[in-house]
Short mmCIF file of C-alpha atoms in Angstrom, two decimals:
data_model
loop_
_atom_site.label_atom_id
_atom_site.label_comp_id
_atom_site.label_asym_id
_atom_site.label_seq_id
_atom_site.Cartn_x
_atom_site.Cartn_y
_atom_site.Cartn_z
CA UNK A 1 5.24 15.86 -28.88
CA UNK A 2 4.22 18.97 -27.28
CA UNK A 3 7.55 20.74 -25.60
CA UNK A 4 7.07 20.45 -22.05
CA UNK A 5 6.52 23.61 -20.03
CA UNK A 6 3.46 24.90 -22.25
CA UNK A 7 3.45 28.01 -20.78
CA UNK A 8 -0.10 27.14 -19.64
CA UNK A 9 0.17 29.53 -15.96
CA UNK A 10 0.13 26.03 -13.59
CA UNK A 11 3.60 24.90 -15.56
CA UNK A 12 5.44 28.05 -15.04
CA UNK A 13 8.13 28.27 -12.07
CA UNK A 14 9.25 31.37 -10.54
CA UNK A 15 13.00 32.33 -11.60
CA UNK A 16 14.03 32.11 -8.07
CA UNK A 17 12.90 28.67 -8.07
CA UNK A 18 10.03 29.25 -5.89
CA UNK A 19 7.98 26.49 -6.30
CA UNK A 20 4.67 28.16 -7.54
CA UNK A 21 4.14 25.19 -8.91
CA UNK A 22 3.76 22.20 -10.69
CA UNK A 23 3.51 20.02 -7.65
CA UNK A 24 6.74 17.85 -7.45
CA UNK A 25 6.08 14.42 -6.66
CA UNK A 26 7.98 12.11 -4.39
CA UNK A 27 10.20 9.50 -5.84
CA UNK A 28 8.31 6.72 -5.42
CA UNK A 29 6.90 4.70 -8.67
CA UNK A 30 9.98 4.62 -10.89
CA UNK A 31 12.30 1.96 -10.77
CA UNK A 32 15.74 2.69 -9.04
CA UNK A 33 14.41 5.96 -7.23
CA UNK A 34 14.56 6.94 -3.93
CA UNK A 35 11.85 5.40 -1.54
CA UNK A 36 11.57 8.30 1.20
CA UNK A 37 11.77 5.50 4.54
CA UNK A 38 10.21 8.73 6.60
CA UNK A 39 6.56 9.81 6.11
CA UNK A 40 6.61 12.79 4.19
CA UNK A 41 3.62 14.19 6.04
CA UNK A 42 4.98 13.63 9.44
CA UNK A 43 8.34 15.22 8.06
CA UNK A 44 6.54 17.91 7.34
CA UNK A 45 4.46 18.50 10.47
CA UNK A 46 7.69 18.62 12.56
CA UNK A 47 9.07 21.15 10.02
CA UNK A 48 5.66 23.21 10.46
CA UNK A 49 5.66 22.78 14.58
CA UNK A 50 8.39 25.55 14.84
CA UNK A 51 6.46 28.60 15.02
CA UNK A 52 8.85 29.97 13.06
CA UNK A 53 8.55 28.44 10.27
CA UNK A 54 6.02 29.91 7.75
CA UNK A 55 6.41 28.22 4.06
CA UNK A 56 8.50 25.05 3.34
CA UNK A 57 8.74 23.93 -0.05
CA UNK A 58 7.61 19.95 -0.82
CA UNK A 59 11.07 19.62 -2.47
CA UNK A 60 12.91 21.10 0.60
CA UNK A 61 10.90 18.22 3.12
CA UNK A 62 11.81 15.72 0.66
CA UNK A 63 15.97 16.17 1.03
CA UNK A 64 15.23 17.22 4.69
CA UNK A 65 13.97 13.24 5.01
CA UNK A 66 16.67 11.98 3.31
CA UNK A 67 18.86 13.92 5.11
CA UNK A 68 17.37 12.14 8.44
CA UNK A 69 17.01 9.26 6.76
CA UNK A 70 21.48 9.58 6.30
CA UNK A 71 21.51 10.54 10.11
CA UNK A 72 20.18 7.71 11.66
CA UNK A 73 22.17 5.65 9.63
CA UNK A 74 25.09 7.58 10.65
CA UNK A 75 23.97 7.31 14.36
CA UNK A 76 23.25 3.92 13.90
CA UNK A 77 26.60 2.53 13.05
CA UNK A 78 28.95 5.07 14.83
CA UNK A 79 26.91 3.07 18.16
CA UNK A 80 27.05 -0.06 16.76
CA UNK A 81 31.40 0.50 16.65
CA UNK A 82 31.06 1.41 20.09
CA UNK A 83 29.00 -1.71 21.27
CA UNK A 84 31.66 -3.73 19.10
CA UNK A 85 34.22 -2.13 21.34
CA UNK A 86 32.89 -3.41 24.18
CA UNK A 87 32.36 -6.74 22.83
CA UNK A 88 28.84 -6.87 22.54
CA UNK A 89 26.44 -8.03 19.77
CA UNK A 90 23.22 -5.87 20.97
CA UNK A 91 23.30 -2.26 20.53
CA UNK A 92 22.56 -0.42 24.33
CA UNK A 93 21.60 3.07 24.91
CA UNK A 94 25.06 3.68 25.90
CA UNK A 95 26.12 3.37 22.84
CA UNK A 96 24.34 6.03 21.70
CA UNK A 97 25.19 7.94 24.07
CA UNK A 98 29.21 7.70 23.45
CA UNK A 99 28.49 7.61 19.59
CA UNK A 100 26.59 11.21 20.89
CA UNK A 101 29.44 12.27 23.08
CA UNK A 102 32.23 11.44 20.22
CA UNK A 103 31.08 13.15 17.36
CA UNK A 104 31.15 17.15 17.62
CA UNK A 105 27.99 17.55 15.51
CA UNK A 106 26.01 15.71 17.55
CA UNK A 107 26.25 18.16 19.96
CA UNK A 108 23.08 19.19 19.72
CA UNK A 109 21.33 16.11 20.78
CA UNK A 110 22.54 16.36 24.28
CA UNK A 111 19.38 17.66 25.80
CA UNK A 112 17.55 14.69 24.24
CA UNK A 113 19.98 11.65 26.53
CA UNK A 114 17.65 11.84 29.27
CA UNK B 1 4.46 7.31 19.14
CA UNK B 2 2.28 10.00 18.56
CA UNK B 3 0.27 11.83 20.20
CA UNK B 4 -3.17 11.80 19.71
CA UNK B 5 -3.93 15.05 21.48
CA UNK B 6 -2.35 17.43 18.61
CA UNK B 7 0.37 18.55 20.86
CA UNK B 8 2.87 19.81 18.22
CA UNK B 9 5.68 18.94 20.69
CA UNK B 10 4.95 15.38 20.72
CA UNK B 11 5.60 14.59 17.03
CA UNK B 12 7.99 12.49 16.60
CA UNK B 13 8.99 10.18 13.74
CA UNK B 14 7.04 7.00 13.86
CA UNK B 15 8.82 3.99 16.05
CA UNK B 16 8.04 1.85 13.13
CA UNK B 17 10.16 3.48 10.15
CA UNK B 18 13.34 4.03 13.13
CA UNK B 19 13.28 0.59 12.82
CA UNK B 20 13.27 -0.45 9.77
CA UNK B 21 15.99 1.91 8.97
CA UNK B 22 18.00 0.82 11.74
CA UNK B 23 17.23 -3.07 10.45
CA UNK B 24 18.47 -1.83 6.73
CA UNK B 25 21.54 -0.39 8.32
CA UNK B 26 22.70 -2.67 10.53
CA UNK B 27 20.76 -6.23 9.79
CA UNK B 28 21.65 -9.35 12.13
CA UNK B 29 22.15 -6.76 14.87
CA UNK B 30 20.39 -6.51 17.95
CA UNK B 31 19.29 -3.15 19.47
CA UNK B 32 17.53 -2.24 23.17
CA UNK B 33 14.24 -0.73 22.88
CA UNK B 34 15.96 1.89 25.01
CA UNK B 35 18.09 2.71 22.25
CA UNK B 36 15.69 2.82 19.55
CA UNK B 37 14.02 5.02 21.48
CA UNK B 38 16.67 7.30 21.20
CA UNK B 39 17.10 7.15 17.96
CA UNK B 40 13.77 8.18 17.22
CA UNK B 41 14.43 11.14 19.39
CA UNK B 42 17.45 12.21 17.74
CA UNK B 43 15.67 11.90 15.10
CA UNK B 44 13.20 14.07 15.45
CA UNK B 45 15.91 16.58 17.18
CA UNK B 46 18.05 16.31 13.68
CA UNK B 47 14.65 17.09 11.96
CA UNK B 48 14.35 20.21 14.02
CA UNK B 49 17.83 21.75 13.98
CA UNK B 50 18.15 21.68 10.01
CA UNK B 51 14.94 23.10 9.65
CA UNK B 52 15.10 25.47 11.90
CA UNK B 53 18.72 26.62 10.65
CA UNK B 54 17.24 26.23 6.76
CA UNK B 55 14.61 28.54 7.91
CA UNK B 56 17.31 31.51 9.47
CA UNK B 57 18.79 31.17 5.84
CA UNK B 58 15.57 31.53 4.02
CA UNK B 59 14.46 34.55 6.18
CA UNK B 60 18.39 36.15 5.40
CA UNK B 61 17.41 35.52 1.81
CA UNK B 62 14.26 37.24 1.41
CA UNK B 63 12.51 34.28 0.47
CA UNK B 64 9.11 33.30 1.77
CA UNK B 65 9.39 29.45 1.43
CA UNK B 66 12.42 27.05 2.33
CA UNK B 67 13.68 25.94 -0.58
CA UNK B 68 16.10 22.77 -1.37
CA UNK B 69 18.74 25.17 -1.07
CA UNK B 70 18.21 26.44 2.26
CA UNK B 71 18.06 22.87 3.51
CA UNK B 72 21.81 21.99 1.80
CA UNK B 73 22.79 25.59 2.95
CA UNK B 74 21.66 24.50 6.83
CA UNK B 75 23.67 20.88 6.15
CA UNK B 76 27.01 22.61 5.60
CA UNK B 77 26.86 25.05 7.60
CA UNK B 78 26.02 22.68 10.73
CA UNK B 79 28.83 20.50 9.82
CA UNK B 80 26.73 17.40 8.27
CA UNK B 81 27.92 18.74 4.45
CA UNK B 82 28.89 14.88 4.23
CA UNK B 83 25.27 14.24 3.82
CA UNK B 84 24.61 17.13 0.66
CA UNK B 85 26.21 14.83 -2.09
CA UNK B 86 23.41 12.13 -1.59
CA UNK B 87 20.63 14.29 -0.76
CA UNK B 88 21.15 15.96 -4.27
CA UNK B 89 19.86 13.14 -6.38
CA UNK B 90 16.96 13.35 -4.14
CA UNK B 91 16.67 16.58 -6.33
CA UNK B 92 17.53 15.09 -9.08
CA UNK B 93 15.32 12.27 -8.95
CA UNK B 94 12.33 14.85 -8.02
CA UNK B 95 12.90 16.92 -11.21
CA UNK B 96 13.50 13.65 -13.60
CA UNK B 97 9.83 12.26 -11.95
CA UNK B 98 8.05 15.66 -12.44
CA UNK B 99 9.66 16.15 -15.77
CA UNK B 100 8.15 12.67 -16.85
CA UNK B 101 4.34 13.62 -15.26
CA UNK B 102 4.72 17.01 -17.65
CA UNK B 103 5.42 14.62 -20.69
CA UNK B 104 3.65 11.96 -19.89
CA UNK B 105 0.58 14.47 -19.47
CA UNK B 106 1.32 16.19 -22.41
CA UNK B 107 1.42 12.76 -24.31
CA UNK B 108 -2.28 12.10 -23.89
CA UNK B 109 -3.67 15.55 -24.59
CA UNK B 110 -2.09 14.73 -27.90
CA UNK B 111 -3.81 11.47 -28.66
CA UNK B 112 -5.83 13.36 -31.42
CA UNK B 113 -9.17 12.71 -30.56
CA UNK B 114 -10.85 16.68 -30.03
CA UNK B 115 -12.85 17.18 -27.24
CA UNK B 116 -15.88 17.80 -29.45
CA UNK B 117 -15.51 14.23 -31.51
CA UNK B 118 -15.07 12.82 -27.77
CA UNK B 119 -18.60 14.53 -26.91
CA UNK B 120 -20.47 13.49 -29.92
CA UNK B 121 -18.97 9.45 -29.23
CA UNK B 122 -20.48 9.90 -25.64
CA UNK B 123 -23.81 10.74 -27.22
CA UNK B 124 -23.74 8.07 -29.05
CA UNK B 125 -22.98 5.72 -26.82
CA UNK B 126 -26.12 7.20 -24.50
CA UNK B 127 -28.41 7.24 -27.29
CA UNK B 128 -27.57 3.40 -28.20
CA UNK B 129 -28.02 2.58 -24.14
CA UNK B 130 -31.39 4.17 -24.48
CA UNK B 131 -32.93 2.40 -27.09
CA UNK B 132 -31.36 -1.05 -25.54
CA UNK B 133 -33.06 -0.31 -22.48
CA UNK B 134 -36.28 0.01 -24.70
CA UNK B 135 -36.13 -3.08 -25.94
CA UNK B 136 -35.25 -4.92 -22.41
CA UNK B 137 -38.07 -3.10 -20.33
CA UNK B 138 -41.32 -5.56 -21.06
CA UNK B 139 -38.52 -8.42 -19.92
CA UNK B 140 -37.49 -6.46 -16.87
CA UNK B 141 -41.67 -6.43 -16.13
CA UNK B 142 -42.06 -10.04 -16.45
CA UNK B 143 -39.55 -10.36 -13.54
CA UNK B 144 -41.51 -8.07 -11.50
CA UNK B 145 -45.02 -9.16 -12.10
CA UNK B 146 -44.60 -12.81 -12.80
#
């Protein structure tokens, strides 16, 4: 079996881990991986709307989804404690909004409870 | 949802994967349309402020391209460094999946058949189409002028 990483010019990464390439695909097809919920592409666009922004690696927008993926969970339940609180069973926008006003790294989403 | 006019402001996440996530999270639970709303905004918001943080560490680094690091880098240092343990076997998983494509591609170069053998079969198999064809053309005509 050929050693992978022939040293054919497409197989060879950068030493700073720059991906030059091969192409890194999204856990998808194997059993037990990680099924991205977000759409990669759309991911991506948002990352590429700040003007910014020049190069984002596909490996970087793939833990940047997961990574949203882990904050709306996070957002999700820290509400659903506060809707609990006040004895309901349906999760209100006020919930979000305390869940928001609790937590100090939510800070930033303050310009967004409009 | 999106907008169709290619207004780079009004991207958002789509409506649709908000709420399946927030179904996944928090299943027999109701939730306001108001709310998911919101979601998807903060969403999008959370979306922006790590990459835009990623990106101030990839510029400070002399880097041209965000890398996986710059992402965990923009976690911590934003106070979400909660989240870095489970986004690494995101990485993980990416590496073990492109490490399989490389063998896996490397596999069938090596079934042993050599290009040239491959060539002459396909010859073959033309040649052996022609002369069938041959054969089945005065049939084909009797179709055609009956």
């Amino acid at each position: 079996m050929a050693a992978a990483g022939s040293g054919t010019p497409l197989e060879e990464e950068g030493p700073s881990g720059e991906a030059a390439a091969p192409q890194p695909q999204a856990p998808t097809s194997a059993p037990g991986a990680r099924l991205s919920r977000l759409p990669l592409a759309r991911v991506k666009a948002l990352v590429k709307a700040d003007p910014d922004v020049t190069l984002a690696g596909q490996e970087a927008i793939f833990i940047l989804a997961r990574a949203a993926e882990l904050f709306v969970e996070t957002i999700a339940k820290d509400a659903y404690c506060c809707a609990q609180q006040g004895k309901r069973k349906t999760l209100q926008r006020r919930d979000l909004d305390n869940a928001i006003e609790a937590v100090d790294e939510f800070a930033f989403l303050e310009g967004t409870l409009d | 949802m999106a907008s169709s006019s290619g207004n780079d402001d009004d991207l958002t996440i789509p409506r649709a994967a908000i709420n399946k996530m927030i179904k996944e999270t928090l299943p027999n639970v109701r939730v306001a349309n108001d709310a998911r709303e919101l979601v998807v905004n903060c969403c999008t918001e959370f979306i922006h402020l790590i990459s835009s943080e990623a990106n101030e560490i990839c510029n400070k680094s002399e880097k041209k391209t965000i890398s996986p690091e710059h992402v965990i880098q923009a976690l911590e240092s934003l106070g979400f460094g909660s989240y870095i343990s489970e986004v690494k076997e995101v990485l993980q998983e990416c590496k073990t999946v492109a490490l399989k494509r490389r063998k896996a591609s490397s596999r069938l170069e090596n079934l042993g058949i050599p290009e040239e053998e491959l060539l002459r079969q396909q010859q073959e198999l033309f040649a052996k189409v022609k002369k069938k064809n041959k054969r089945n053309l005065p049939n084909l005509s009797l179709l055609f002028y009956p």
